[in-house]
């Protein structure tokens, strides 16, 4: 019967359109979640207030972070020693881009990176402590 065949074809086409719309909605949601700003935690482990951690890039954990523009990095100071998270390097000094000032034990500092680039940082109290943030 021609009418029944047309109805079945129409139903199949409607289902295909609904499936395509659902797939597009899922893809849009995944893209939005991927693009949503995130926060990356960098720990300042115990034992970094004495030289030695720099030999294994363990003064900041992780020492190198890669994020997207608009993401935030939060440094968490675990040990009993006070530290800073200061943009720049021990060789050239502070860059002026970000600076936590003195972070006491248990304190944290967060900075949102809005512009792509490479950002080195160090602890002004313990200059062997260095790390970097790469912003895409």
N, CA, C and O of each residue as an XYZ file, in Angstrom:
544
protein
N       0.855     -1.187      0.000
C       0.000      0.000      0.000
C       0.892      1.238      0.000
O       1.794      1.380      0.826
N       0.610      2.134     -0.956
C       1.432      3.316     -1.150
C       1.379      4.276      0.033
O       2.407      4.840      0.407
N       0.200      4.475      0.634
C       0.040      5.392      1.770
C       0.808      4.889      2.981
O       1.437      5.673      3.692
N       0.757      3.578      3.220
C       1.470      3.005      4.367
C       2.986      3.145      4.168
O       3.718      3.440      5.112
N       3.443      2.932      2.936
C       4.864      3.066      2.657
C       5.322      4.509      2.845
O       6.412      4.766      3.356
N       4.457      5.466      2.414
C       4.800      6.885      2.582
C       4.834      7.251      4.060
O       5.715      7.992      4.495
N       3.878      6.736      4.836
C       3.832      7.009      6.272
C       5.081      6.460      6.965
O       5.650      7.113      7.839
N       5.499      5.262      6.568
C       6.694      4.667      7.151
C       7.932      5.485      6.789
O       8.813      5.696      7.623
N       7.991      5.942      5.537
C       9.122      6.758      5.100
C       9.151      8.088      5.854
O      10.211      8.557      6.268
N       7.962      8.691      6.027
C       7.871      9.956      6.771
C       8.308      9.763      8.222
O       9.014     10.602      8.781
N       7.885      8.651      8.828
C       8.246      8.358     10.210
C       9.761      8.161     10.332
O      10.376      8.649     11.280
N      10.359      7.448      9.377
C      11.797      7.216      9.393
C      12.563      8.530      9.225
O      13.575      8.759      9.888
N      12.066      9.390      8.330
C      12.714     10.681      8.116
C      12.619     11.547      9.367
O      13.580     12.226      9.731
N      11.461     11.522     10.025
C      11.283     12.295     11.259
C      12.215     11.781     12.350
O      12.797     12.570     13.095
N      12.356     10.464     12.444
C      13.250      9.874     13.449
C      14.701     10.236     13.168
O      15.464     10.529     14.088
N      15.079     10.214     11.890
C      16.451     10.570     11.512
C      16.737     12.029     11.857
O      17.821     12.358     12.340
N      15.763     12.899     11.607
C      15.932     14.316     11.938
C      16.050     14.507     13.449
O      16.860     15.307     13.918
N      15.241     13.771     14.206
C      15.302     13.860     15.668
C      16.649     13.346     16.175
O      17.234     13.939     17.081
N      17.143     12.255     15.603
C      18.438     11.705     15.993
C      19.565     12.697     15.697
O      20.481     12.882     16.498
N      19.471     13.332     14.512
C      20.494     14.299     14.132
C      20.476     15.500     15.082
O      21.532     15.994     15.477
N      19.281     15.969     15.446
C      19.159     17.100     16.366
C      19.712     16.732     17.746
O      20.383     17.542     18.384
N      19.430     15.513     18.201
C      19.933     15.064     19.501
C      21.460     14.970     19.475
O      22.122     15.355     20.438
N      22.016     14.461     18.383
C      23.467     14.355     18.261
C      24.100     15.740     18.244
O      25.141     15.955     18.865
N      23.482     16.675     17.541
C      24.006     18.042     17.489
C      23.947     18.690     18.866
O      24.884     19.380     19.269
N      22.847     18.471     19.593
C      22.717     19.026     20.947
C      23.798     18.458     21.863
O      24.378     19.188     22.666
N      24.068     17.167     21.747
C      25.107     16.544     22.566
C      26.482     17.112     22.213
O      27.297     17.367     23.099
N      26.736     17.308     20.928
C      28.013     17.873     20.495
C      28.158     19.313     20.986
O      29.230     19.717     21.437
N      27.072     20.085     20.895
C      27.101     21.470     21.374
C      27.388     21.522     22.871
O      28.154     22.367     23.334
N      26.765     20.608     23.630
C      26.967     20.571     25.084
C      28.409     20.213     25.400
O      29.015     20.823     26.281
N      28.973     19.231     24.696
C      30.355     18.827     24.917
C      31.312     19.969     24.587
O      32.281     20.197     25.311
N      31.044     20.683     23.504
C      31.895     21.808     23.120
C      31.823     22.919     24.155
O      32.840     23.532     24.479
N      30.635     23.185     24.677
C      30.472     24.222     25.696
C      31.217     23.849     26.971
O      31.833     24.703     27.609
N      31.158     22.568     27.343
C      31.868     22.133     28.547
C      33.377     22.224     28.335
O      34.106     22.614     29.247
N      33.847     21.872     27.157
C      35.279     21.939     26.871
C      35.748     23.390     26.876
O      36.868     23.676     27.299
N      34.912     24.296     26.415
C      35.275     25.705     26.325
C      35.071     26.435     27.644
O      35.600     27.531     27.830
N      34.314     25.847     28.558
C      34.047     26.506     29.832
C      35.357     26.683     30.590
O      36.180     25.769     30.628
N      35.554     27.847     31.190
C      36.792     28.062     31.953
C      36.952     27.020     33.051
O      35.981     26.598     33.679
N      38.199     26.617     33.268
C      38.468     25.635     34.307
C      39.552     26.172     35.230
O      40.239     27.144     34.915
N      39.685     25.518     36.373
C      40.735     25.861     37.332
C      41.659     24.666     37.492
O      41.208     23.549     37.744
N      42.950     24.908     37.343
C      43.971     23.879     37.518
C      44.686     24.161     38.836
O      45.100     25.289     39.100
N      44.825     23.127     39.656
C      45.490     23.273     40.943
C      46.960     22.894     40.813
O      47.293     21.845     40.261
N      47.835     23.754     41.323
C      49.271     23.469     41.412
C      49.616     23.458     42.896
O      49.405     24.447     43.598
N      50.146     22.341     43.365
C      50.516     22.226     44.771
C      51.936     22.728     44.984
O      52.803     22.575     44.124
N      52.155     23.331     46.149
C      53.498     23.666     46.608
C      53.793     22.657     47.718
O      53.352     22.830     48.855
N      54.541     21.603     47.384
C      54.717     20.502     48.329
C      55.628     20.838     49.511
O      56.404     21.793     49.463
N      55.519     20.046     50.556
C      56.410     20.140     51.706
C      57.831     19.828     51.263
O      58.048     18.965     50.413
N      58.791     20.527     51.837
C      60.194     20.268     51.541
C      60.790     21.181     50.494
O      61.981     21.080     50.198
N      60.001     22.063     49.930
C      60.499     22.926     48.857
C      61.257     24.142     49.380
O      61.861     24.872     48.594
N      61.237     24.373     50.692
C      61.921     25.542     51.250
C      63.425     25.311     51.399
O      64.152     26.211     51.820
N      63.890     24.113     51.055
C      65.331     23.844     51.007
C      65.666     23.378     49.591
O      64.866     22.684     48.964
N      66.839     23.754     49.083
C      67.188     23.342     47.722
C      67.135     21.826     47.554
O      67.339     21.068     48.502
N      66.858     21.411     46.335
C      66.805     19.990     46.007
C      65.632     19.669     45.094
O      65.764     18.853     44.182
N      64.486     20.299     45.329
C      63.297     20.004     44.519
C      63.493     20.405     43.058
O      62.855     19.844     42.167
N      64.375     21.374     42.812
C      64.582     21.849     41.428
C      65.255     20.800     40.553
O      65.160     20.864     39.327
N      65.938     19.832     41.172
C      66.629     18.815     40.374
C      65.647     17.867     39.694
O      66.002     17.206     38.718
N      64.424     17.795     40.194
C      63.405     16.912     39.606
C      62.148     17.676     39.195
O      61.101     17.068     38.970
N      62.242     19.005     39.094
C      61.078     19.842     38.759
C      59.904     19.574     39.699
O      58.753     19.538     39.265
N      60.198     19.386     40.998
C      59.156     19.046     41.963
C      58.863     20.171     42.946
O      58.178     19.951     43.944
N      59.372     21.373     42.681
C      59.110     22.486     43.608
C      57.659     22.945     43.535
O      57.072     23.343     44.541
N      57.092     22.887     42.347
C      55.667     23.108     42.132
C      55.152     21.847     41.459
O      55.830     21.282     40.600
N      53.969     21.402     41.837
C      53.452     20.136     41.297
C      52.049     20.313     40.711
O      51.078     20.466     41.452
N      51.946     20.292     39.361
C      53.004     20.108     38.371
C      53.777     21.405     38.137
O      53.265     22.499     38.375
N      55.027     21.262     37.665
C      55.887     22.421     37.428
C      55.483     23.165     36.156
O      55.670     24.378     36.057
N      54.929     22.435     35.184
C      54.497     23.043     33.925
C      53.015     22.732     33.715
O      52.590     21.581     33.808
N      52.241     23.777     33.431
C      50.800     23.638     33.233
C      50.451     24.226     31.876
O      50.959     25.282     31.499
N      49.575     23.535     31.141
C      49.076     24.050     29.869
C      47.568     24.241     29.995
O      46.841     23.304     30.324
N      47.103     25.460     29.731
C      45.690     25.800     29.889
C      45.219     26.610     28.688
O      46.009     26.939     27.803
N      43.941     26.925     28.660
C      43.379     27.798     27.637
C      43.182     29.191     28.212
O      43.025     29.354     29.422
N      43.191     30.191     27.343
C      42.920     31.557     27.784
C      41.575     31.579     28.507
O      40.607     30.975     28.046
N      41.520     32.264     29.619
C      40.305     32.325     30.435
C      40.309     31.336     31.581
O      39.477     31.428     32.484
N      41.252     30.374     31.554
C      41.361     29.410     32.647
C      42.131     30.030     33.815
O      42.827     31.034     33.665
N      41.982     29.403     34.974
C      42.614     29.880     36.205
C      43.575     28.826     36.723
O      43.303     27.629     36.641
N      44.696     29.278     37.255
C      45.613     28.395     37.972
C      45.551     28.807     39.437
O      45.653     29.988     39.770
N      45.382     27.814     40.305
C      45.369     28.070     41.751
C      46.531     27.317     42.380
O      46.636     26.096     42.261
N      47.394     28.055     43.044
C      48.525     27.467     43.739
C      48.147     27.264     45.200
O      47.684     28.194     45.860
N      48.343     26.053     45.705
C      47.990     25.715     47.087
C      49.272     25.436     47.864
O      50.016     24.512     47.537
N      49.524     26.245     48.899
C      50.727     26.099     49.710
C      50.475     25.105     50.835
O      49.820     25.430     51.826
N      50.999     23.892     50.679
C      50.807     22.839     51.673
C      51.752     22.940     52.867
O      51.335     22.674     53.994
N      53.026     23.321     52.650
C      53.985     23.188     53.744
C      53.843     24.251     54.833
O      52.958     25.107     54.800
N      54.748     24.154     55.785
C      54.749     25.106     56.893
C      55.482     26.385     56.523
O      55.323     27.402     57.199
N      56.284     26.355     55.458
C      57.054     27.527     55.045
C      56.190     28.483     54.219
O      55.255     28.063     53.536
N      56.517     29.759     54.293
C      55.853     30.762     53.463
C      56.539     30.802     52.097
O      57.757     30.647     52.002
N      55.748     31.011     51.045
C      56.255     31.078     49.677
C      55.560     32.220     48.942
O      54.586     32.789     49.436
N      56.076     32.554     47.743
C      55.354     33.426     46.828
C      55.200     32.700     45.498
O      55.950     31.777     45.182
N      54.216     33.136     44.735
C      54.061     32.735     43.335
C      54.129     34.051     42.570
O      53.169     34.821     42.537
N      55.285     34.291     41.955
C      55.568     35.585     41.348
C      55.914     35.400     39.882
O      56.843     34.663     39.552
N      55.179     36.059     39.003
C      55.478     36.006     37.578
C      56.875     36.536     37.320
O      57.285     37.535     37.912
N      57.616     35.864     36.429
C      58.973     36.272     36.111
C      59.933     35.125     36.361
O      59.542     33.959     36.337
N      61.202     35.463     36.602
C      62.213     34.433     36.859
C      63.241     34.972     37.841
O      63.379     36.185     37.998
N      63.962     34.074     38.501
C      65.009     34.542     39.417
C      66.071     35.385     38.699
O      66.640     36.301     39.292
N      66.334     35.079     37.434
C      67.385     35.795     36.694
C      66.964     37.214     36.316
O      67.772     38.142     36.369
N      65.682     37.380     35.931
C      65.234     38.696     35.449
C      64.340     39.425     36.435
O      64.019     40.597     36.235
N      63.933     38.738     37.507
C      63.084     39.356     38.517
C      61.609     39.291     38.151
O      61.233     38.683     37.149
N      60.782     39.921     38.971
C      59.328     39.886     38.749
C      58.926     40.542     37.433
O      59.479     41.568     37.038
N      57.943     39.925     36.758
C      57.442     40.453     35.489
C      56.346     41.491     35.697
O      56.074     42.302     34.812
N      55.720     41.462     36.869
C      54.613     42.368     37.135
C      53.270     41.832     36.670
O      52.247     42.486     36.873
N      53.248     40.645     36.043
C      51.998     40.095     35.528
C      51.128     39.557     36.670
O      49.925     39.814     36.704
N      51.728     38.816     37.599
C      50.985     38.323     38.763
C      51.935     38.108     39.922
O      53.118     37.833     39.723
N      51.416     38.233     41.134
C      52.220     38.051     42.342
C      51.288     37.756     43.504
O      50.374     38.526     43.798
N      51.527     36.647     44.149
C      50.677     36.233     45.264
C      50.960     37.007     46.538
O      50.148     36.983     47.464
N      52.094     37.696     46.607
C      52.675     38.174     47.857
C      52.932     36.946     48.733
O      52.882     35.822     48.233
N      53.202     37.131     50.005
C      53.586     36.002     50.857
C      52.391     35.094     51.131
O      51.365     35.531     51.651
N      52.546     33.819     50.768
C      51.516     32.804     51.027
C      51.926     32.003     52.253
O      52.929     31.290     52.227
N      51.170     32.117     53.305
C      51.476     31.355     54.514
C      51.007     29.906     54.326
O      50.306     29.593     53.364
N      51.404     29.030     55.255
C      51.012     27.618     55.190
C      49.491     27.500     55.119
O      48.766     28.163     55.861
N      49.024     26.639     54.210
C      47.587     26.407     54.063
C      46.871     27.423     53.198
O      45.688     27.255     52.902
N      47.562     28.472     52.788
C      46.931     29.508     51.952
C      47.038     29.130     50.479
O      47.840     28.278     50.095
N      46.215     29.782     49.667
C      46.285     29.561     48.229
C      46.152     30.890     47.505
O      45.711     31.889     48.073
N      46.544     30.876     46.237
C      46.486     32.058     45.385
C      46.040     31.619     44.004
O      46.535     30.625     43.473
N      45.103     32.357     43.420
C      44.593     32.020     42.092
C      44.775     33.208     41.153
O      44.645     34.366     41.551
N      45.079     32.888     39.894
C      45.212     33.910     38.861
C      44.582     33.387     37.585
O      44.831     32.250     37.184
N      43.757     34.222     36.941
C      43.118     33.862     35.674
C      43.947     34.437     34.528
O      44.223     35.636     34.478
N      44.336     33.556     33.611
C      45.161     33.951     32.464
C      44.244     34.211     31.272
O      43.662     33.282     30.711
N      44.121     35.485     30.890
C      43.216     35.862     29.812
C      43.893     35.931     28.451
O      43.213     35.944     27.425
N      45.217     35.976     28.426
C      45.926     36.125     27.159
C      46.865     34.959     26.915
O      47.547     34.493     27.827
N      46.892     34.490     25.666
C      47.792     33.395     25.285
C      49.236     33.821     25.476
O      49.580     34.996     25.344
N      50.067     32.848     25.788
C      51.490     33.124     25.956
C      52.113     32.147     26.927
O      51.457     31.229     27.418
N      53.391     32.359     27.196
C      54.125     31.533     28.145
C      54.483     32.401     29.342
O      55.035     33.491     29.187
N      54.168     31.913     30.532
C      54.348     32.677     31.760
C      55.207     31.876     32.739
O      54.760     30.877     33.302
N      56.446     32.330     32.931
C      57.302     31.718     33.937
C      56.986     32.341     35.285
O      56.524     33.479     35.359
N      57.237     31.588     36.352
C      57.053     32.122     37.694
C      58.037     31.468     38.646
O      58.634     30.436     38.338
N      58.196     32.090     39.814
C      59.136     31.586     40.810
C      58.699     32.033     42.198
O      57.773     32.829     42.350
N      59.381     31.507     43.200
C      59.168     31.920     44.588
C      60.268     32.915     44.933
O      61.451     32.589     44.834
N      59.895     34.114     45.334
C      60.898     35.135     45.659
C      61.673     34.777     46.924
O      62.811     35.215     47.091
N      61.078     33.991     47.816
C      61.741     33.591     49.055
C      62.742     32.464     48.791
O      63.815     32.419     49.391
N      62.371     31.554     47.882
C      63.179     30.379     47.557
C      63.353     30.335     46.038
O      62.623     29.613     45.360
N      64.312     31.098     45.490
C      64.385     31.312     44.036
C      64.692     30.076     43.199
O      64.615     30.140     41.972
N      65.039     28.952     43.824
C      65.220     27.717     43.054
C      63.874     27.123     42.654
O      63.804     26.239     41.801
N      62.810     27.617     43.276
C      61.462     27.129     42.960
C      60.935     27.861     41.736
O      60.621     29.049     41.811
N      60.836     27.159     40.602
C      60.367     27.775     39.358
C      59.305     26.887     38.712
O      59.276     25.673     38.917
N      58.441     27.519     37.935
C      57.418     26.814     37.186
C      56.998     27.645     35.989
O      57.484     28.760     35.799
N      56.099     27.105     35.183
C      55.631     27.843     34.013
C      54.193     27.463     33.680
O      53.730     26.356     33.955
N      53.512     28.430     33.077
C      52.143     28.240     32.603
C      52.131     28.580     31.118
O      52.552     29.667     30.722
N      51.652     27.652     30.299
C      51.499     27.880     28.867
C      50.013     28.073     28.595
O      49.201     27.199     28.899
N      49.663     29.215     28.025
C      48.263     29.562     27.776
C      47.993     29.536     26.277
O      48.610     30.283     25.518
N      47.069     28.674     25.850
C      46.709     28.552     24.435
C      45.653     29.582     24.070
O      45.219     29.640     22.919
